[in-house]
Short mmCIF file of C-alpha atoms in Angstrom, two decimals:
data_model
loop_
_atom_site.label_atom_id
_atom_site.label_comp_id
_atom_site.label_asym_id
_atom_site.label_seq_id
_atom_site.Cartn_x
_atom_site.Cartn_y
_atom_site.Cartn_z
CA UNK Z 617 153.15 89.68 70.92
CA UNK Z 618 155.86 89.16 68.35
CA UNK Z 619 158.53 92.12 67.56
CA UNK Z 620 156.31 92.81 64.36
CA UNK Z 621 153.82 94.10 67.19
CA UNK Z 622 156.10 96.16 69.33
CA UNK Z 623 157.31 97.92 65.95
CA UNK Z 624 153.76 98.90 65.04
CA UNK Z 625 153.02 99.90 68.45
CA UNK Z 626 156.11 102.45 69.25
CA UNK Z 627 158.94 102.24 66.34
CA UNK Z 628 161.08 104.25 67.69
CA UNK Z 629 162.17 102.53 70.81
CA UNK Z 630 163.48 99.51 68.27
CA UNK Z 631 166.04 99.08 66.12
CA UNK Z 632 167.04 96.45 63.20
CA UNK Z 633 170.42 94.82 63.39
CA UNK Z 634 171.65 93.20 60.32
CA UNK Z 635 168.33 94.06 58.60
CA UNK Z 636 166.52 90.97 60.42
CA UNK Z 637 166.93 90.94 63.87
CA UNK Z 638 165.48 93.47 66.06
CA UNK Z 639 166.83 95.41 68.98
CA UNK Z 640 165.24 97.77 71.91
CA UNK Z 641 166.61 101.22 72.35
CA UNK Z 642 166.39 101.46 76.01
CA UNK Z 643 167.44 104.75 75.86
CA UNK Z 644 164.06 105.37 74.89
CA UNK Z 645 162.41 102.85 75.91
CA UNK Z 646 162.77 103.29 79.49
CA UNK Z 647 161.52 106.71 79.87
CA UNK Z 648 158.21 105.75 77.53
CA UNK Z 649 158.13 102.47 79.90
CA UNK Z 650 158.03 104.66 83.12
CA UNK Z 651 155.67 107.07 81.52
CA UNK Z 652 152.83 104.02 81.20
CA UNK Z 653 153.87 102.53 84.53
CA UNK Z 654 152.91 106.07 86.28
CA UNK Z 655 149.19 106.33 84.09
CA UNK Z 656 148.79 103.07 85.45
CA UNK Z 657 150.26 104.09 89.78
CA UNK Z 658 147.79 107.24 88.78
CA UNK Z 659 144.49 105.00 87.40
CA UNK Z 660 145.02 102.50 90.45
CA UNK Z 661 145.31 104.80 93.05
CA UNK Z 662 142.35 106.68 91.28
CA UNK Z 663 140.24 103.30 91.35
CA UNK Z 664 141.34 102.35 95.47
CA UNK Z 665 140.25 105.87 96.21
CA UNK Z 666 136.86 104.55 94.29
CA UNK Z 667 136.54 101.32 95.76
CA UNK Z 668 136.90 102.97 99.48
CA UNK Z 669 133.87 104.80 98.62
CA UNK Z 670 131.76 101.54 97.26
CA UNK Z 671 132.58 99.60 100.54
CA UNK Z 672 131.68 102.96 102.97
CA UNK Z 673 128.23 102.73 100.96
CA UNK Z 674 127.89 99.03 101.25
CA UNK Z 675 128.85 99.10 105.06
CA UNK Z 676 126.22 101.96 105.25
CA UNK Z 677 123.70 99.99 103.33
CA UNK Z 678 123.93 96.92 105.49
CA UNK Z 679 123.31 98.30 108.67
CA UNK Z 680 120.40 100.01 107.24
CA UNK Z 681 119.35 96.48 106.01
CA UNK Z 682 119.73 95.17 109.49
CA UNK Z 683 117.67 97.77 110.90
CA UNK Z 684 114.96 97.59 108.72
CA UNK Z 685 114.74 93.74 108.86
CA UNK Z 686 115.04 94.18 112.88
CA UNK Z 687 112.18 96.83 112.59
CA UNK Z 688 110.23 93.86 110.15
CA UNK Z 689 110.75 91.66 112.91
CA UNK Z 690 109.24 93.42 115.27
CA UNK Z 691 106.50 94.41 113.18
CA UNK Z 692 106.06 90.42 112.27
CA UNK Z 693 106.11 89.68 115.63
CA UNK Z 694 102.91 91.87 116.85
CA UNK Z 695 101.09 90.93 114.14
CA UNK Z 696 101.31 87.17 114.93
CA UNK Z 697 100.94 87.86 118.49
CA UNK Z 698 97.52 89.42 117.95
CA UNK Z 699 95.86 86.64 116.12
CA UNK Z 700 93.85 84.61 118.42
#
């Protein structure tokens, strides 16, 4: 992204030197900088908290898998063993 893109996206934090080069106003950059990285600490903890959930279900789901193939098994296995 060139500076033409940073001006379009928050002015305000740059400013023009000499009418060609320009310049970042930390002073108000910073606190609009720690502003996005906390949306983004807040969305990632949001989404950990979501994928803790997903692998509970999929740990859940596979030992019901393994029961129910175990139970197939068995099932399998007095089936064959009645066939003469």
């Amino acid at each position: 992204p060139g500076s033409a893109d940073g001006k379009k996206k928050k002015p305000e934090t740059l400013n023009e030197k000499l009418g060609k080069t320009l310049a970042i106003d930390y002073t108000r950059f910073v606190p609009w900088l720690i502003a996005g990285l906390q949306e983004v600490a807040k969305e990632l903890k949001e989404l950990a908290k979501e994928l803790t959930g997903v692998n509970e279900r999929v740990a859940k789901l596979e030992a019901e898998n393994k029961e129910l193939k175990a139970r197939l098994k068995a099932i399998e296995d007095r089936l064959l063993s009645k066939k003469p």
